[in-house]
Short mmCIF file of C-alpha atoms and ligand atoms in Angstrom, two decimals:
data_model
loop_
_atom_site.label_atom_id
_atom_site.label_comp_id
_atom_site.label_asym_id
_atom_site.label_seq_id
_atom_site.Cartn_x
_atom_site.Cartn_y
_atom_site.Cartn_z
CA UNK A 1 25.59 4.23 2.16
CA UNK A 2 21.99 3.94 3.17
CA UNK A 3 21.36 5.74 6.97
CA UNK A 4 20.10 1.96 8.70
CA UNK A 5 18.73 3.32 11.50
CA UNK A 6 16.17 5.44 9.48
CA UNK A 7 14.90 3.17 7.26
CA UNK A 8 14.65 0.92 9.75
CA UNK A 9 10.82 -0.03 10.16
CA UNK A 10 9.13 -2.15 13.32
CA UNK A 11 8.30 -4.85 11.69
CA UNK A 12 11.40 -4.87 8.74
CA UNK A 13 14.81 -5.23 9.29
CA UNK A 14 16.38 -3.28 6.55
CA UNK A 15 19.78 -5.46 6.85
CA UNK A 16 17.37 -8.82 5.77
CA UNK A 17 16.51 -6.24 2.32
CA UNK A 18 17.93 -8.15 -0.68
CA UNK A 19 18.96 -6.08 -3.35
CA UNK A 20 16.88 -7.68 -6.81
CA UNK A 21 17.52 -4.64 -9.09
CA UNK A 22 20.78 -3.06 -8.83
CA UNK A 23 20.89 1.27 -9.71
CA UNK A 24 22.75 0.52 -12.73
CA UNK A 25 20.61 -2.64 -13.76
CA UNK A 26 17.89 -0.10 -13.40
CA UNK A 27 19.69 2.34 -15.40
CA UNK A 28 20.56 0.23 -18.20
CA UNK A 29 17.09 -1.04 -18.84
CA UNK A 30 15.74 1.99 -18.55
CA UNK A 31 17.81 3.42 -21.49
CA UNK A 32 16.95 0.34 -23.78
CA UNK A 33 12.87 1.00 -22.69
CA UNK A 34 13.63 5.03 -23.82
CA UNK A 35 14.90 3.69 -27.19
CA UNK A 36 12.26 1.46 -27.53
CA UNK A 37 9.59 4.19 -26.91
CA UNK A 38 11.31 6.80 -28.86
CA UNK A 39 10.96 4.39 -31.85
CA UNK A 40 7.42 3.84 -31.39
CA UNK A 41 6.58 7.41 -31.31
CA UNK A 42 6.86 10.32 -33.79
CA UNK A 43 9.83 12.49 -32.77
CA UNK A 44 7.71 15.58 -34.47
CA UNK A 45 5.00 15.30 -32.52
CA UNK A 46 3.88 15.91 -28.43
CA UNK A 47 3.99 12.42 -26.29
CA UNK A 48 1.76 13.15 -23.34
CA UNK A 49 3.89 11.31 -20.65
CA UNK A 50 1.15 10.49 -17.74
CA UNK A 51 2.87 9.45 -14.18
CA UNK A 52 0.78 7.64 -11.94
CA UNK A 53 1.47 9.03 -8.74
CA UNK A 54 3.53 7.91 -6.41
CA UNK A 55 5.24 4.91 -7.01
CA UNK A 56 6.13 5.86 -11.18
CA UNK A 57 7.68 9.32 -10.30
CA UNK A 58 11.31 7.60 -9.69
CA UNK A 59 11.12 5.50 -13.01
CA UNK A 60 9.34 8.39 -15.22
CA UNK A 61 12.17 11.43 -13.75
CA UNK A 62 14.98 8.80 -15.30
CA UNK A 63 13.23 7.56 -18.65
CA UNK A 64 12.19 10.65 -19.47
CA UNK A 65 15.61 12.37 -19.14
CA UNK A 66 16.78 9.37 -21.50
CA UNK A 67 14.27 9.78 -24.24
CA UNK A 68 14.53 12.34 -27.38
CA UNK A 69 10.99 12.12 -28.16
CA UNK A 70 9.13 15.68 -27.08
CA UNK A 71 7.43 15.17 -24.06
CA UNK A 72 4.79 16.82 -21.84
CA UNK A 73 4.74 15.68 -18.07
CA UNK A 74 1.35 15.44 -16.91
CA UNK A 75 0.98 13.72 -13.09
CA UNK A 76 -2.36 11.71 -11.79
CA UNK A 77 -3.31 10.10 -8.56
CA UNK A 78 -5.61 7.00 -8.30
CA UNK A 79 -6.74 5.36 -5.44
CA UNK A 80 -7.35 1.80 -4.86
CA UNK A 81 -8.70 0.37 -1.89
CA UNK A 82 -6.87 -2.42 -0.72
CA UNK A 83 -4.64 -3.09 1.97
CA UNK A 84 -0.79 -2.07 1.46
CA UNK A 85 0.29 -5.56 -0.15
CA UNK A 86 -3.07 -6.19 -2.72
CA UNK A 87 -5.35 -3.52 -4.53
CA UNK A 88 -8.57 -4.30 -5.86
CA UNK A 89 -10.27 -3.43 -8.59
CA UNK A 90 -12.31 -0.16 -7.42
CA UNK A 91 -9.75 2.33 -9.31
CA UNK A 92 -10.21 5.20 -9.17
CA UNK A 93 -8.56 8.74 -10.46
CA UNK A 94 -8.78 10.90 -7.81
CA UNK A 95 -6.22 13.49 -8.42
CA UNK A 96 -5.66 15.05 -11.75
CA UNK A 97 -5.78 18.01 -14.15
CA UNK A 98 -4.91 16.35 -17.54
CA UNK A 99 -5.63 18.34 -21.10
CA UNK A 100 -7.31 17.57 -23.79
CA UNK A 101 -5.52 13.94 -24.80
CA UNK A 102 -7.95 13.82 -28.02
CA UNK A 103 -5.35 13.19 -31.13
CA UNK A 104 -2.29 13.11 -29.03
CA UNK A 105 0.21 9.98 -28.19
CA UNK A 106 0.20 8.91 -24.34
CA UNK A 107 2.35 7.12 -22.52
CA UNK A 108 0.87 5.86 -19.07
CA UNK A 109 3.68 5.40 -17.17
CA UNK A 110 3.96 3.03 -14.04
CA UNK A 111 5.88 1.16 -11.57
CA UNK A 112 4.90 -1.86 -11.25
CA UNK A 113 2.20 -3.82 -13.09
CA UNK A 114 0.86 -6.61 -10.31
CA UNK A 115 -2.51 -7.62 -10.49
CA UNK A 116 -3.14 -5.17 -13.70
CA UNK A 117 -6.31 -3.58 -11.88
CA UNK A 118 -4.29 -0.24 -12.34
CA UNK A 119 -3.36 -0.53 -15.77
CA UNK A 120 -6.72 -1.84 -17.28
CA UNK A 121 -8.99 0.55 -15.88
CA UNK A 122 -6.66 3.95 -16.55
CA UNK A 123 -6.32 2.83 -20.28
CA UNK A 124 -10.30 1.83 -20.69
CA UNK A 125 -10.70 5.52 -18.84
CA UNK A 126 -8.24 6.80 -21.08
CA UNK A 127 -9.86 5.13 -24.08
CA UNK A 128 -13.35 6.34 -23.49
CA UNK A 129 -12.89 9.94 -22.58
CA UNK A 130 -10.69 11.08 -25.21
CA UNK A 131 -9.85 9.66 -28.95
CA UNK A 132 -5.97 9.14 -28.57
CA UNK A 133 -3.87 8.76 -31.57
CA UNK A 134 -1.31 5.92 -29.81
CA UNK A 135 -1.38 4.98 -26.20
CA UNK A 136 1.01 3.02 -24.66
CA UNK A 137 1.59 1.79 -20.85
CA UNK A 138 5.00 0.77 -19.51
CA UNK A 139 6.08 -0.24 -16.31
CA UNK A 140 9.75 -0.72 -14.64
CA UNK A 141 8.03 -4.07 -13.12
CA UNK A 142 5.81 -6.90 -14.46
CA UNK A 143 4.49 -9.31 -11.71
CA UNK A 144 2.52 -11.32 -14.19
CA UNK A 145 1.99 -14.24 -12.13
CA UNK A 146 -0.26 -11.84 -9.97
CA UNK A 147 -2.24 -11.24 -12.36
CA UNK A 148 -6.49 -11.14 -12.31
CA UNK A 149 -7.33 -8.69 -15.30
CA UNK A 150 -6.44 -9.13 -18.40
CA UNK A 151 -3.93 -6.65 -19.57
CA UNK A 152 -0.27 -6.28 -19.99
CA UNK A 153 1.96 -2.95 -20.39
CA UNK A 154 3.28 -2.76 -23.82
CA UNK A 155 6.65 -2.25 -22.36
CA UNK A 156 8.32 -3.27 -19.01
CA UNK A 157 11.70 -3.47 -17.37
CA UNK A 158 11.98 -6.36 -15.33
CA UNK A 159 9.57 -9.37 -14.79
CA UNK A 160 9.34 -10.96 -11.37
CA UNK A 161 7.81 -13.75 -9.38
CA UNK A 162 5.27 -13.15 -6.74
CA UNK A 163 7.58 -11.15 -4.49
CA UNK A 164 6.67 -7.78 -2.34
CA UNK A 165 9.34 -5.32 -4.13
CA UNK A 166 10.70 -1.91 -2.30
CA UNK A 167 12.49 1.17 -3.27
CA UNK A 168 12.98 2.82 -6.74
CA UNK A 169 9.79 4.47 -5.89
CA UNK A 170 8.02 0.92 -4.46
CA UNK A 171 6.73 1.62 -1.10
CA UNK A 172 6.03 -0.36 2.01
CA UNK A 173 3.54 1.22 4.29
CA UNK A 174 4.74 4.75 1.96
CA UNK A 175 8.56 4.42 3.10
CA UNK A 176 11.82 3.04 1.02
CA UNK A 177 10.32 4.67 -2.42
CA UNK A 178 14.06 6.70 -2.20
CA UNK A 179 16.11 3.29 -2.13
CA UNK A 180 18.00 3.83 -5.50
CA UNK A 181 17.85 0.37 -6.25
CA UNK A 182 14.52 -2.68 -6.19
CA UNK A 183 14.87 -5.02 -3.39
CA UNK A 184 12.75 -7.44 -1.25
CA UNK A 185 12.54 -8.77 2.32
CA UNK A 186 12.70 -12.53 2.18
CA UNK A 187 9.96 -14.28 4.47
P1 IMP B 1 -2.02 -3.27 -9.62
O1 IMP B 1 -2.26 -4.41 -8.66
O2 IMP B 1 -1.47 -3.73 -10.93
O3 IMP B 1 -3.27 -2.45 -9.78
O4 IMP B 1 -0.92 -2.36 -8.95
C1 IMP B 1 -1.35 -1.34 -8.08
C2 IMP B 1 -0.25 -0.74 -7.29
O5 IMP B 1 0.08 -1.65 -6.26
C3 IMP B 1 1.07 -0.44 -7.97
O6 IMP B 1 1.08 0.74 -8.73
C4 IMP B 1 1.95 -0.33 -6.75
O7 IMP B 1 1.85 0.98 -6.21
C5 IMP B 1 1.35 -1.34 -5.79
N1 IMP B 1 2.16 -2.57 -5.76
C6 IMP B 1 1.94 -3.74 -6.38
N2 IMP B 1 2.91 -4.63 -6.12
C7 IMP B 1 3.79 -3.98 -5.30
C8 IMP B 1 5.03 -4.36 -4.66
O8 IMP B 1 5.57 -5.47 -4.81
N3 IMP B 1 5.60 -3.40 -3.89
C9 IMP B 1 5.08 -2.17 -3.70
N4 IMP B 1 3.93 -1.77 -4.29
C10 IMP B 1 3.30 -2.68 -5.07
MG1 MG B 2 2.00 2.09 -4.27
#
């Protein structure tokens, strides 16, 4: 059972939260997206597995721990100055202390592709500092209708309409990103 009265915010009631992605939904998908992956990569060979901090770390603990492909867990932080509901497109790694990525496969790994800001400038970043062999970006979430860049993770869960998603490591204002399942406040 979720404790009410601590998730409870000021401004959200956390009894109006509609559950969109159920645990298991999430857990299901998440096993076909390891398969998938594991295909696409050589199971003889390092994937660098890159978690965007914070939202991804929920989604990347659970695929990795469903994929056989050798992985190596490397963690970055970007920033991108928007308000809580929109970023922008100043992004920004400001946290990180990757190797050397030159002739290894990547895997940028995500929750929730929105307006694709994120995505397309961490894989042009990725693209011009180092000479990967394969690099891929997945996301739990796609929220193509939001989009203003052009780019697309190779791989993705679940696409949704223009909705503001918590939990499953999806923040509002930094709290619900421990709700084990995706849900949304309707307006
Ligand atoms: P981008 O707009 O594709 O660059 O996504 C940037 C970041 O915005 C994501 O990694 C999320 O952290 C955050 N974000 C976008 N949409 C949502 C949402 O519906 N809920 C919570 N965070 C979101
Ligand atoms: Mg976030």
């Amino acid at each position: 059972m979720i404790d009410i009265d601590f998730l409870n915010m000021p401004d959200r009631d956390i009894r109006e939260l509609q559950v969109l992605f159920s645990a298991e939904e999430i857990d299901k998908r998440t096993q076909e997206l390891a398969d998938i992956i594991d295909e696409e990569f050589p199971q003889d060979e390092p994937l660098y597995v890159i978690s965007i901090l914070k939202g991804s770390v929920l989604f990347t603990c659970d695929l990795i721990k469903k994929m056989r492909t050798p992985i190596q867990l490397e963690f970055i932080k970007v920033s991108s100055y928007g308000n809580e509901f929109k970023s922008t497109g100043n992004v920004k790694i400001i946290d990180s202390k990757i190797p050397n990525l030159n002739d290894q496969n990547v895997l940028i790994v995500d929750d929730i592709c929105d307006t694709g800001n994120t995505g397309k400038e961490l894989l042009s970043i990725f693209k011009n500092d180092y000479h990967i062999k394969k690099l891929k970006f997945v996301t739990l979430i796609n929220k193509r209708c939001n989009r203003v860049v052009d780019v697309d993770p190779d791989y993705y869960g679940f696409e949704v309409d223009d909705k503001f998603l918590v939990g499953y490591g999806l923040d509002y204002i930094g709290f619900y990103r421990n709700l084990p399942f995706v849900g949304w406040f309707p307006q």
